[in-house]
CSV table of C-alpha atoms and ligand atoms in Angstrom, one decimal:
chain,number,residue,atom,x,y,z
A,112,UNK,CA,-119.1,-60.9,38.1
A,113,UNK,CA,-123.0,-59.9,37.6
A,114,UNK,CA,-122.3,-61.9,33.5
A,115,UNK,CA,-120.9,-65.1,35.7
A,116,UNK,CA,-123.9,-64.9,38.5
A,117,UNK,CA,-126.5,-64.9,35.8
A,118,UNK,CA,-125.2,-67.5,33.3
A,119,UNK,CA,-124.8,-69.7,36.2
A,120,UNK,CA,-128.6,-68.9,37.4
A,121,UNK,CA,-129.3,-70.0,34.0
A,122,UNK,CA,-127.4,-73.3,33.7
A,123,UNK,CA,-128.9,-74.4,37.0
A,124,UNK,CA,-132.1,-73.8,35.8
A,125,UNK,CA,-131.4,-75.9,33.1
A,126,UNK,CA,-129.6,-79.0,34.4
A,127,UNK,CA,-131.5,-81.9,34.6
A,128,UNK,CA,-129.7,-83.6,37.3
A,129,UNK,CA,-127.0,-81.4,38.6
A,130,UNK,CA,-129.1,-79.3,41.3
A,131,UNK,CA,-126.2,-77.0,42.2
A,132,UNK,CA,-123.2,-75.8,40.7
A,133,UNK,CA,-120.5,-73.7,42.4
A,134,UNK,CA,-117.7,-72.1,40.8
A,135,UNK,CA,-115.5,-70.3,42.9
A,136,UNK,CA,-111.5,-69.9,44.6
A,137,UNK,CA,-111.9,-71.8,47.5
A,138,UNK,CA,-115.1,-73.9,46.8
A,139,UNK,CA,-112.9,-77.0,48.3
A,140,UNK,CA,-113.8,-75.6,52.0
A,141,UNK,CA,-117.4,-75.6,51.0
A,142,UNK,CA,-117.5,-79.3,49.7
A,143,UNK,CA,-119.1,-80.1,53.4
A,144,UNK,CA,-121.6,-77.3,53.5
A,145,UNK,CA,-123.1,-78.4,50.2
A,146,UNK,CA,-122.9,-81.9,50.5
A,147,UNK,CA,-125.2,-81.1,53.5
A,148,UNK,CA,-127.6,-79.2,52.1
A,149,UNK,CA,-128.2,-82.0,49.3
A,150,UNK,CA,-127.7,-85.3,51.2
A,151,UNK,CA,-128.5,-84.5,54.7
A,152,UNK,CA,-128.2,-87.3,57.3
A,153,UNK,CA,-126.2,-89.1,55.0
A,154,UNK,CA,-122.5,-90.1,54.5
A,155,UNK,CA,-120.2,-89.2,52.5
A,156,UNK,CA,-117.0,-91.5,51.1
A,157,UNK,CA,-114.2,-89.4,49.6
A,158,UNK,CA,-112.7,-90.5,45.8
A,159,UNK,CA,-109.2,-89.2,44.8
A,160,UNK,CA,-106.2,-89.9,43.4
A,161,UNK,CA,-102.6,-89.8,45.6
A,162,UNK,CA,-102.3,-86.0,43.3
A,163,UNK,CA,-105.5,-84.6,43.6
A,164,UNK,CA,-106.0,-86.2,47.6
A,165,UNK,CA,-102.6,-83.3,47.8
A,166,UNK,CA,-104.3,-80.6,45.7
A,167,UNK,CA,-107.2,-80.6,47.3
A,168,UNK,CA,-108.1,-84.2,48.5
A,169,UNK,CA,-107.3,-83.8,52.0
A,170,UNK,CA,-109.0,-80.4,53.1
A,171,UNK,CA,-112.3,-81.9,51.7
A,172,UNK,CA,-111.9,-85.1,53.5
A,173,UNK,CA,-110.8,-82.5,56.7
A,174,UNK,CA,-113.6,-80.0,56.0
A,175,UNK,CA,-116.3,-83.0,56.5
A,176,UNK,CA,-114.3,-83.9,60.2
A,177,UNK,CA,-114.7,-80.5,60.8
A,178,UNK,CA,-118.5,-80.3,60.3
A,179,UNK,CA,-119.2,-82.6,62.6
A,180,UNK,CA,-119.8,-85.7,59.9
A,181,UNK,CA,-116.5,-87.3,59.1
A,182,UNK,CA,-116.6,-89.1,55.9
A,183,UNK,CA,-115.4,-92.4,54.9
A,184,UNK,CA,-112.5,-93.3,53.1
A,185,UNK,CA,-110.4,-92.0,51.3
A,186,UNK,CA,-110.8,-94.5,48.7
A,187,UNK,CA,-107.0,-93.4,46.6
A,188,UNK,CA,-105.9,-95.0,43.6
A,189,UNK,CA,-102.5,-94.6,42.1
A,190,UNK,CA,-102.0,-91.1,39.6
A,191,UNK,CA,-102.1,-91.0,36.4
A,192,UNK,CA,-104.6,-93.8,35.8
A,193,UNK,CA,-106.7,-95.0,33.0
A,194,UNK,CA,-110.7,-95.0,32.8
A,195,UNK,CA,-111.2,-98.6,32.2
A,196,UNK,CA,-113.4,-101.5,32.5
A,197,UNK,CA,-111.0,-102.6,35.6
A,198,UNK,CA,-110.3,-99.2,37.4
A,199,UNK,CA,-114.8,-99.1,37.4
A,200,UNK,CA,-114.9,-102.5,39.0
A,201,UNK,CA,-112.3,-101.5,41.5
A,202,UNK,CA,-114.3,-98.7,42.6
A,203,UNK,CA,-117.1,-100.6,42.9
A,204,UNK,CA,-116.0,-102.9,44.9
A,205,UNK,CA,-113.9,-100.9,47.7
A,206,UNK,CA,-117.7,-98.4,47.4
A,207,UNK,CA,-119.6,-101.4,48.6
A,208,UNK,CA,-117.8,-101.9,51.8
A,209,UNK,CA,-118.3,-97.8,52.3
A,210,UNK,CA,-121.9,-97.2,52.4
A,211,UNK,CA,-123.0,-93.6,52.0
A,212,UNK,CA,-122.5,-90.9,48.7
A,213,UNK,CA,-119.1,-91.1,47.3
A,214,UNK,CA,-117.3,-87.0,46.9
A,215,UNK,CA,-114.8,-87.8,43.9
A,216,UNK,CA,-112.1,-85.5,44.1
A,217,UNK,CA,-110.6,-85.2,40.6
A,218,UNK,CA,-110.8,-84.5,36.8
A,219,UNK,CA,-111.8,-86.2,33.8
A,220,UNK,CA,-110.8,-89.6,34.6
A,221,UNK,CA,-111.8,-89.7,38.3
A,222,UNK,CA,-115.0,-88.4,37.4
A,223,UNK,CA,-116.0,-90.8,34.8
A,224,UNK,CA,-114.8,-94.1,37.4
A,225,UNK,CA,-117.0,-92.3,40.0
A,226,UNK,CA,-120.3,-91.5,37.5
A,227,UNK,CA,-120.1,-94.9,36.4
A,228,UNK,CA,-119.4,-97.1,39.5
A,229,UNK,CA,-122.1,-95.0,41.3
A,230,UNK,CA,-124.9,-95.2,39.4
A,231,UNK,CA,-123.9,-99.2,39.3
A,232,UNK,CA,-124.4,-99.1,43.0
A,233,UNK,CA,-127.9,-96.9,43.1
A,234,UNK,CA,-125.8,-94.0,44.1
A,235,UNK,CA,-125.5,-90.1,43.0
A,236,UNK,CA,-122.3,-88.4,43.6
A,237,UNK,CA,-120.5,-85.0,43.8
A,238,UNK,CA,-117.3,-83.8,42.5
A,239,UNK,CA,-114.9,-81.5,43.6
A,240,UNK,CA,-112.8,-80.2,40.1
A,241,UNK,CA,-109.6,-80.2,40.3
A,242,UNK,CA,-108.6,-79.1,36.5
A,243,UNK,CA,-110.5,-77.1,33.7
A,244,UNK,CA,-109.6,-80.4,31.4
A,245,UNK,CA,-112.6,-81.3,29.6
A,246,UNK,CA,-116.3,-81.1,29.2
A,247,UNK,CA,-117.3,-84.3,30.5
A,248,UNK,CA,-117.9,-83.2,34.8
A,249,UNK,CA,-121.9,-82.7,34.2
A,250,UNK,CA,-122.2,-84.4,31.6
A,251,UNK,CA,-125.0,-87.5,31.5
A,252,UNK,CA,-122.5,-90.5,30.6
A,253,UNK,CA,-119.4,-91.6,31.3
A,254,UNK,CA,-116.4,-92.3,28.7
A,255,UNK,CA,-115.1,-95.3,29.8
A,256,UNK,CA,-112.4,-97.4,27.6
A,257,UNK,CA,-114.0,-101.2,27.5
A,258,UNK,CA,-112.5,-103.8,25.1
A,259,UNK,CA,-109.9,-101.5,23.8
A,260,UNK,CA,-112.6,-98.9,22.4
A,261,UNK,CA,-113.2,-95.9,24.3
A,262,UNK,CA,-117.3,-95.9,25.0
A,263,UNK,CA,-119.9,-93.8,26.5
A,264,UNK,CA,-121.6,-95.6,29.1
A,265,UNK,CA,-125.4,-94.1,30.1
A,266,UNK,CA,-125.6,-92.6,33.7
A,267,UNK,CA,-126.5,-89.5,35.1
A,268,UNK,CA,-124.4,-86.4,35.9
A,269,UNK,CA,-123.3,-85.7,39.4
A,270,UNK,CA,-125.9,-83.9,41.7
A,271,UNK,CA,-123.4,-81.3,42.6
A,272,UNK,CA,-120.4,-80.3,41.2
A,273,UNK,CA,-117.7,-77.8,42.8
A,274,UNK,CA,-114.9,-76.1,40.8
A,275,UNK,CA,-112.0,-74.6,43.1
A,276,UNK,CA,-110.2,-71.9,40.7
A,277,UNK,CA,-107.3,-71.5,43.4
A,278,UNK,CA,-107.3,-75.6,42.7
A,279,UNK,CA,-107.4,-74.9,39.0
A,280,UNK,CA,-105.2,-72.1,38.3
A,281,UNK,CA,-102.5,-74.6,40.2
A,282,UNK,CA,-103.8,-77.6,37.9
A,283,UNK,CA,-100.4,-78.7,35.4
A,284,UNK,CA,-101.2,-76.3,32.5
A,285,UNK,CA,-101.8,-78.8,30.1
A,286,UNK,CA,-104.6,-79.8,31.6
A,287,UNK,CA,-106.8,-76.5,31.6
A,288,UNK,CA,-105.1,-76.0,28.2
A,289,UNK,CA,-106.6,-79.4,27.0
A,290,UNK,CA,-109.9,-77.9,28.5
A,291,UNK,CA,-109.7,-74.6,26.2
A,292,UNK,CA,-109.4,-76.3,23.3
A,293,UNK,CA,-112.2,-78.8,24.2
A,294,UNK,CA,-114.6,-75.6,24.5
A,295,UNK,CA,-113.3,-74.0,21.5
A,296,UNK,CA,-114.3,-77.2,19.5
A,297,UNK,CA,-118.1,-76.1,20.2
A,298,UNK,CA,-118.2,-74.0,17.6
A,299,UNK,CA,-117.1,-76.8,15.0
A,300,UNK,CA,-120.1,-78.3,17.1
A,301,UNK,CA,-122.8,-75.7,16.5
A,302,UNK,CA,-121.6,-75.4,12.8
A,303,UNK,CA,-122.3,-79.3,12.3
A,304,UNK,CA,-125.7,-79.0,14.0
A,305,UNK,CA,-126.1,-75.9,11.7
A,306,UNK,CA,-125.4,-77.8,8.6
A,307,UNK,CA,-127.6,-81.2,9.9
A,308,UNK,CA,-130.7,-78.8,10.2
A,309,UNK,CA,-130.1,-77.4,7.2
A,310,UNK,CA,-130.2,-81.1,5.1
A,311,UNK,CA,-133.3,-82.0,8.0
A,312,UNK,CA,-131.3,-84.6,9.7
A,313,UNK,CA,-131.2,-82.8,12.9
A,314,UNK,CA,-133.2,-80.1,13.7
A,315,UNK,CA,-131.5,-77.0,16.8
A,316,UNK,CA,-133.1,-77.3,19.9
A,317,UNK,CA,-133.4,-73.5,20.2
A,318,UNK,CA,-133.2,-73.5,23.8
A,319,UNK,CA,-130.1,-75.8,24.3
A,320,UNK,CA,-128.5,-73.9,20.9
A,321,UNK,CA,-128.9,-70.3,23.4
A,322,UNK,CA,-127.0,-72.4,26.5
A,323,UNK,CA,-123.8,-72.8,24.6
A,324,UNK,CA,-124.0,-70.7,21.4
A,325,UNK,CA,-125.2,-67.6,23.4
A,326,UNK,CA,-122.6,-67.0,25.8
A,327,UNK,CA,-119.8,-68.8,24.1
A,328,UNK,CA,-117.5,-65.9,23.0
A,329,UNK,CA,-117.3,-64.3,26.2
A,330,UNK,CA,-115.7,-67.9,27.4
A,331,UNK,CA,-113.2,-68.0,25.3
A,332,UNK,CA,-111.9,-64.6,24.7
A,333,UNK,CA,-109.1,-64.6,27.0
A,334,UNK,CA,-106.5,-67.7,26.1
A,335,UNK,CA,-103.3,-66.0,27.2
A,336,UNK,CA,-105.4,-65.9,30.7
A,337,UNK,CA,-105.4,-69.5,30.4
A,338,UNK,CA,-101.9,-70.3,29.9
A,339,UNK,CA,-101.0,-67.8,32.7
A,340,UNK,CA,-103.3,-69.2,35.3
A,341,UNK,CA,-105.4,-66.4,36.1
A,342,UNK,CA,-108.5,-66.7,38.0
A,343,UNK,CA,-111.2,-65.1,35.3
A,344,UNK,CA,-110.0,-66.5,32.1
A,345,UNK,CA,-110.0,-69.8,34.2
A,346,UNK,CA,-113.9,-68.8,35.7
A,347,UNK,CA,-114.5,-68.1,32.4
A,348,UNK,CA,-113.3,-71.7,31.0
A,349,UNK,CA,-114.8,-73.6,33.7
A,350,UNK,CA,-118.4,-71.7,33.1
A,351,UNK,CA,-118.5,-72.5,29.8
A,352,UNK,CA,-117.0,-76.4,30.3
A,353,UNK,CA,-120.0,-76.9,32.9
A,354,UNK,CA,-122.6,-75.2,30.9
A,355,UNK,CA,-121.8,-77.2,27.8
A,356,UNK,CA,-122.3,-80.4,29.9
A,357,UNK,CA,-125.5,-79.2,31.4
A,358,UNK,CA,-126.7,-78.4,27.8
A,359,UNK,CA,-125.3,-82.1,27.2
A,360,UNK,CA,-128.0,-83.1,29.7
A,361,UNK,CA,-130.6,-81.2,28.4
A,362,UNK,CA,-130.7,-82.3,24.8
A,363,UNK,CA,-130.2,-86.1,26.6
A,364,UNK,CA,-127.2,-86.0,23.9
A,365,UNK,CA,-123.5,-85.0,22.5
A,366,UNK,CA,-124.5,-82.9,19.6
A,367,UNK,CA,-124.4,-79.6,21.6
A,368,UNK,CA,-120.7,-80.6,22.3
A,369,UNK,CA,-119.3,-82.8,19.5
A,370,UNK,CA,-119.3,-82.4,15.7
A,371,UNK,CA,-116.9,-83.4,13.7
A,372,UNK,CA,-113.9,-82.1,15.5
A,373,UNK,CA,-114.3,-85.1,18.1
A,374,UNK,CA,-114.7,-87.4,15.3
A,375,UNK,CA,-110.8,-86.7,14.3
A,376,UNK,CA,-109.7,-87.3,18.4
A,377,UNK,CA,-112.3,-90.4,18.1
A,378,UNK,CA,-110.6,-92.3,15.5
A,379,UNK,CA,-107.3,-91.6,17.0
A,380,UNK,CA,-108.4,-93.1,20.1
A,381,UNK,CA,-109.8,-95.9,18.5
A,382,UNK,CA,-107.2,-96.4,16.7
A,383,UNK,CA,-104.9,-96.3,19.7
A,384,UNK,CA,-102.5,-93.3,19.2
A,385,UNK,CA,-99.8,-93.1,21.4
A,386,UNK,CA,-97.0,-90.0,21.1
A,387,UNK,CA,-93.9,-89.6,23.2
A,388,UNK,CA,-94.9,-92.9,25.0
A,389,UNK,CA,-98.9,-91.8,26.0
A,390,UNK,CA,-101.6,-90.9,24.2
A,391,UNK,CA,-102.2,-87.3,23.9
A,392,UNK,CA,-104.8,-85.5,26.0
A,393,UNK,CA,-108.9,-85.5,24.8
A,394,UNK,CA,-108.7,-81.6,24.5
A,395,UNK,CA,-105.1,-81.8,22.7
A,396,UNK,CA,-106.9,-84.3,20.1
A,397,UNK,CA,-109.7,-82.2,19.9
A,398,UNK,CA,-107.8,-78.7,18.9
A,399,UNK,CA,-106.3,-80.1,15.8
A,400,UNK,CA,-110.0,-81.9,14.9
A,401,UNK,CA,-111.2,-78.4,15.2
A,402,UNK,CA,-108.6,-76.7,13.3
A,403,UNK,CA,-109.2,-79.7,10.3
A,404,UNK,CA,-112.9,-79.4,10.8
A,405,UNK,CA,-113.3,-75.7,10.6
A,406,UNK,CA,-110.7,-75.7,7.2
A,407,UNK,CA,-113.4,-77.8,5.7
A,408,UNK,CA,-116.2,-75.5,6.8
A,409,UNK,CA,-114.1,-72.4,5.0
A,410,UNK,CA,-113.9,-74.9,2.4
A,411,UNK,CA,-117.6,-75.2,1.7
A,412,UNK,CA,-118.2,-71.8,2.5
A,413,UNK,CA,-116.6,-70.7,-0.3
A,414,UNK,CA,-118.9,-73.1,-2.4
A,415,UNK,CA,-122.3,-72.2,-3.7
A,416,UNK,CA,-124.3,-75.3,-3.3
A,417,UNK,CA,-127.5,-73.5,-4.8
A,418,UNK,CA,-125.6,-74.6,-8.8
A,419,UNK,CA,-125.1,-78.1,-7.4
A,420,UNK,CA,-126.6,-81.0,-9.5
A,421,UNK,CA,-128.2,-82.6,-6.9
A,422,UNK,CA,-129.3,-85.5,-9.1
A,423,UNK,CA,-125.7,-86.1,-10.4
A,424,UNK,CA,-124.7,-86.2,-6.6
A,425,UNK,CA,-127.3,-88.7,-5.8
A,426,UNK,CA,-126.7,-90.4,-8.6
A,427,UNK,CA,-122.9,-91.2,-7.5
A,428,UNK,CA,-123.6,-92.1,-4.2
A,429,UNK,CA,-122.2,-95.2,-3.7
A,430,UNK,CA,-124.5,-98.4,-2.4
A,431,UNK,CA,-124.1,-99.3,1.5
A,432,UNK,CA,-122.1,-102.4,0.4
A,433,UNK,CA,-119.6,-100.2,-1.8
A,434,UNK,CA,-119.4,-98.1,1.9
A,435,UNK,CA,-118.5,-101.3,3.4
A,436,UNK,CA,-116.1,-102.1,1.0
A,437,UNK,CA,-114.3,-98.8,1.5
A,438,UNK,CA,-114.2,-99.4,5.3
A,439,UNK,CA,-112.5,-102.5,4.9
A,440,UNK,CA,-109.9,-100.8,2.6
A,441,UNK,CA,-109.7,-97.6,5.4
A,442,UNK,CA,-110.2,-98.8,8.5
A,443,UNK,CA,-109.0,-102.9,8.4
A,444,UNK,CA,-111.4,-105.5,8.9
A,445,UNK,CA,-110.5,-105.9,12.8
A,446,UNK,CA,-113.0,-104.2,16.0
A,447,UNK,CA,-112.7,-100.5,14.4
A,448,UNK,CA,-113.2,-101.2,11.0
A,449,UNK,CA,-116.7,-103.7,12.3
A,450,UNK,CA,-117.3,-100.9,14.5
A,451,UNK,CA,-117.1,-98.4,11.3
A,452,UNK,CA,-119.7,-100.3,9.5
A,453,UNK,CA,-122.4,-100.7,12.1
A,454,UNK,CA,-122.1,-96.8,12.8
A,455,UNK,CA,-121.9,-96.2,8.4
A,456,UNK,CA,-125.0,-98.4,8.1
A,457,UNK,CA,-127.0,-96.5,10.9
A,458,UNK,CA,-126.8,-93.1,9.0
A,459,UNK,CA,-126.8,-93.8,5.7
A,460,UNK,CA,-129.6,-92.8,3.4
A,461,UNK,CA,-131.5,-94.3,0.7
A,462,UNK,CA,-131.3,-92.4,-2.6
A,463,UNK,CA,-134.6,-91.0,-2.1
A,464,UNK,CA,-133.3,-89.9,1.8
A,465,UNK,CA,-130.2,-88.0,-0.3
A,466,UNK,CA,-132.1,-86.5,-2.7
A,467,UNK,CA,-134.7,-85.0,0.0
A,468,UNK,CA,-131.0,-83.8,2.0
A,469,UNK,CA,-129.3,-82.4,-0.6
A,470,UNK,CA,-132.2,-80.1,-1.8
A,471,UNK,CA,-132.7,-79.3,1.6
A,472,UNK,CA,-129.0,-78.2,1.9
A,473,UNK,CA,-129.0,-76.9,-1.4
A,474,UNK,CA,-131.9,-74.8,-1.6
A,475,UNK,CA,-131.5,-73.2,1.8
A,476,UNK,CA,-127.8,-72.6,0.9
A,477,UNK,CA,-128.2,-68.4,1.1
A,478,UNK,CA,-129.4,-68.6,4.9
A,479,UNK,CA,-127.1,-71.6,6.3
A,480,UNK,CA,-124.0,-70.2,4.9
A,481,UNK,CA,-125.1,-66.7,6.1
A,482,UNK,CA,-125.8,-67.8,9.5
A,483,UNK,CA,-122.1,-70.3,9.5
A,484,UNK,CA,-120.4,-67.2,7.9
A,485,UNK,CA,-121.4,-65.0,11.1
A,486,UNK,CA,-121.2,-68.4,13.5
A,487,UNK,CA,-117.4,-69.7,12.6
A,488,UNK,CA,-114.5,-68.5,14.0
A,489,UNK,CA,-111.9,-68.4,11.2
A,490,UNK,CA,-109.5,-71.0,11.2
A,491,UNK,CA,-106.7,-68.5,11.5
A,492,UNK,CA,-108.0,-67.2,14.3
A,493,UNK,CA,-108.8,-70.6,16.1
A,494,UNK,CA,-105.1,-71.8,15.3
A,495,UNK,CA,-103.7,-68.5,17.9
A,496,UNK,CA,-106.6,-68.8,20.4
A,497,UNK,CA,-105.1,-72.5,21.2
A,498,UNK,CA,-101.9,-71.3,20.7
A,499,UNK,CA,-102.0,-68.7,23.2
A,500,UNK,CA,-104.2,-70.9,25.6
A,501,UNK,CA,-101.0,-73.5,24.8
A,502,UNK,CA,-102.5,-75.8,23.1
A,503,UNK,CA,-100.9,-77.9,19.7
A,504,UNK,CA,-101.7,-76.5,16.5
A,505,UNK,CA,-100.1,-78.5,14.2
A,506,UNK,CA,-101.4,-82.0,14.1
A,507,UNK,CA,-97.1,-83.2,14.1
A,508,UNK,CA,-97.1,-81.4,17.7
A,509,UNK,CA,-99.7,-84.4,18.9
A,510,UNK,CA,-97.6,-87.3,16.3
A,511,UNK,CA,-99.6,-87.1,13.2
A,512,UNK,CA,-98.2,-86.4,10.0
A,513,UNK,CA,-99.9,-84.7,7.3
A,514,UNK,CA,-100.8,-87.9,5.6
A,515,UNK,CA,-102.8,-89.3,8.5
A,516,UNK,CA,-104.6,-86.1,8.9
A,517,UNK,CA,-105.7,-86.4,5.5
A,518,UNK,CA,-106.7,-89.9,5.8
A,519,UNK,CA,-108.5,-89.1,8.9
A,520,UNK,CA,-111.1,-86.8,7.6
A,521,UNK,CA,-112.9,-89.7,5.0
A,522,UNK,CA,-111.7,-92.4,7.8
A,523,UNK,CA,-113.3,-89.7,10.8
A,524,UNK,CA,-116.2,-89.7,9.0
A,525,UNK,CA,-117.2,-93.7,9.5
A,526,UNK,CA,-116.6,-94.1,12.8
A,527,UNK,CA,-119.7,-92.4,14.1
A,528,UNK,CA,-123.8,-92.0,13.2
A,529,UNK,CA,-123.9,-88.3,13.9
A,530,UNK,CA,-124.4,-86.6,10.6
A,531,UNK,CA,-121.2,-83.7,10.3
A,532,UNK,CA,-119.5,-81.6,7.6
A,533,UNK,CA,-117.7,-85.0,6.7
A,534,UNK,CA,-121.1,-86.7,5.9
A,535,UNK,CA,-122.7,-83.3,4.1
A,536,UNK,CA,-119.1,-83.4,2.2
A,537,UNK,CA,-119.0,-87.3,1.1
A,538,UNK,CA,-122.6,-86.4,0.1
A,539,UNK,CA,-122.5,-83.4,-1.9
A,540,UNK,CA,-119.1,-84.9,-3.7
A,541,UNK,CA,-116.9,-82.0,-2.4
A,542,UNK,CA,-114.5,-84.1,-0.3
A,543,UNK,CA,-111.8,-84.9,-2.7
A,544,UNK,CA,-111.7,-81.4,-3.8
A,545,UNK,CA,-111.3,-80.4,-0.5
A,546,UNK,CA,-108.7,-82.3,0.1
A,547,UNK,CA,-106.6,-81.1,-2.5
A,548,UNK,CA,-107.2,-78.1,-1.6
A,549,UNK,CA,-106.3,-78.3,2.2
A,550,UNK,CA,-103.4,-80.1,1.7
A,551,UNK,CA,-102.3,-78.5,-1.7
A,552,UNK,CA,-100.0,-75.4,-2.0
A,553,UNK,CA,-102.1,-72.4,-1.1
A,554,UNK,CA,-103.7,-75.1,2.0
A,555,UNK,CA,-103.1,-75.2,6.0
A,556,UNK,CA,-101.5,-78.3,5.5
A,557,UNK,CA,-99.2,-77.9,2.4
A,558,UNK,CA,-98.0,-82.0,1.6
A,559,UNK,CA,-94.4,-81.8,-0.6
A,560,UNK,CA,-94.4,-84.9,-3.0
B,221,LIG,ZN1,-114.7,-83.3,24.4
């Protein structure tokens, strides 16, 4: 465990907001303990759903009785809820007849309700993690649905955050599953921040780059682990999860976490896909964005950019109101297809902006594609990690058809500013051949006409 002990040193250090982070079977009993040593005098108000007040709900609110300093609530709400504009306001209202710190007991959902209504009321918070589900505990920012879009609302990341692995490993599998393939999508992640530095859109933070990119094998290497429950593989997930959000904090954004991959599970969002009656899980939605996304990265590696006409490339690059135009024809004229164009218009470059890119991307070709060759996992290989970690690997499994996936990679591309493969593609003209090559004969997603 010395690997564990160290990284976790490390991503204390490194957390901006999130002074302590505990990671172990049985962390549940120490809920009390820690909330002491951070808030002391104060009170505490348990959060929890009528699940995860069973899983582990109960011996938190218990373990506070115990110590002497009972807390307040629980405040429950119904499981299997949505974060929403409503479900915040609810919160925030049965919080401000509980004075003290609230102790949300949960996952991804929970957690986001909590960050948000929390720092509405001046408070921090703690969480007790109840499932290896997604990246988003110590994150800064909460994902909140409001006015049918799912948005990222600014606030900071809980003070303290405490993963139970006994908790976990009893988690529904899907869950920590949809948490593997959430972690797996960073090295889409890293690749996209590779490729943005390259064109000088976005230059690594070195330091934040070493929090995930350093460690990130060892967190993934054991998949079957995952779908079996065990203790490590699970450690392992949650470590890296956790880290990933600290790094999050550190860079004050999502690049460290979300490339292109998310893109894909972003549109599908906002575009309000639902299969077998719910809409599939973030991390579900995020393994198939990173099995599309890293089949365009094998695409382009197998390019040599340094015999690309840069000046023909510029000079096809369509005007923003030709962009617009497209959007309208992709994406509707309705919320998502507005939403399209305000994020299109913040990235796109003059012709002079391009030209700089492209010769930027171009020239430094040899290096980037040597440093993504020895960064990506193959696509093949990506495809049985989430299989064995039981995750979806073929975009049907999650309700969209071949068709849709290929429409999602030019309509992925619109929805948000951050520059990706998608953007570096559109640029350099290499998207349509990709496409028929992805989803042609010899592709990962052969299309029968
Ligand atoms: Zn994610």
């Amino acid at each position: 465990m010395s690997g564990l002990d160290e990284a976790l040193n490390h991503a204390e250090i490194c957390a901006r907001e999130t002074r302590r982070l505990v990671i172990e079977a049985g962390a549940r009993h120490r809920a009390a303990e820690a909330f002491a040593g951070l808030f002391a005098g104060e009170q505490a108000v348990v959060v929890a759903d009528e699940r995860t007040f069973e899983a582990a709900g109960r011996e938190v609110f218990e373990g506070f009785r115990r110590a002497g300093r009972p807390a307040s609530g629980p405040v429950l709400f119904p499981p299997d809820i949505v974060a929403e504009d409503a479900r915040v306001l609810e919160l925030q209202s049965a919080l401000e007849g509980l004075p003290g710190i609230p102790v949300v007991v949960g996952s991804g959902t929970l957690n986001d309700l909590t960050k948000l209504a929390s720092h509405r009321l001046g408070r921090p918070y703690m969480v007790v993690a109840t499932a290896a589900s997604m990246d988003g505990y110590t994150a800064f920012g909460a994902s909140i649905l409001h006015e049918g879009s799912k948005q990222t609302f600014a606030c900071p990341a809980p003070v303290a955050v405490l993963a139970d692995l006994d908790v976990i490993a009893r988690a529904p599998r899907e869950m920590n599953a949809a948490g593997y393939a959430d972690l797996l999508a960073k090295n889409v992640a890293g690749a996209d921040w590779i490729l943005a530095d390259a064109a000088g859109v976005e230059p690594i933070d070195g330091r934040v780059w070493e929090m995930v990119h350093g460690p990130f094998r060892s967190w993934v290497e054991s998949p079957a682990g995952i779908a079996r429950g065990e203790p490590p593989a699970l450690g392992r997930l949650v470590l890296g999860l956790m880290t990933t959000g600290l790094a999050m904090q550190e860079a004050r954004s999502s690049r460290p976490a979300s490339g292109a991959e998310h893109q894909f599970s972003h549109l599908w969002d906002m575009q309000h896909h639902i299969h077998g009656g719910s809409a599939p899980s973030h991390g579900f939605k995020v393994g198939i964005g990173t099995l599309a996304s890293l089949a365009l990265h094998e695409d382009l590696l197998g390019r040599d950019l340094q015999d690309l006409d840069v000046d023909r490339a510029v000079g096809r690059w369509p005007t923003l109101g030709q962009i617009e135009e497209r959007i309208g024809v992709v994406l509707g004229t309705g919320s998502l297809g507005a939403k399209a164009v305000e994020e299109a218009r913040a990235k796109y470059p003059t012709r002079e902006q391009l030209r700089s890119q492209l010769a930027s991307a171009c020239n430094g070709w040899p290096a980037s594609r040597a440093r993504l060759a020895r960064h990506l996992i193959p696509a093949r290989d990506a495809r049985d990690m989430l299989r064995a970690a039981g995750c979806p690997t073929e975009p049907e499994q999650i309700g969209i058809d071949r068709d849709r996936l290929r429409a999602s990679f030019e309509q992925a591309s619109y929805i948000r500013r951050r520059f990706t493969i998608l953007d570096l593609m559109q640029r350099l003209n290499l998207m349509a051949p990709a496409m028929e090559r992805l989803f042609g004969p010899e592709g990962a997603w052969p299309v029968q006409d």
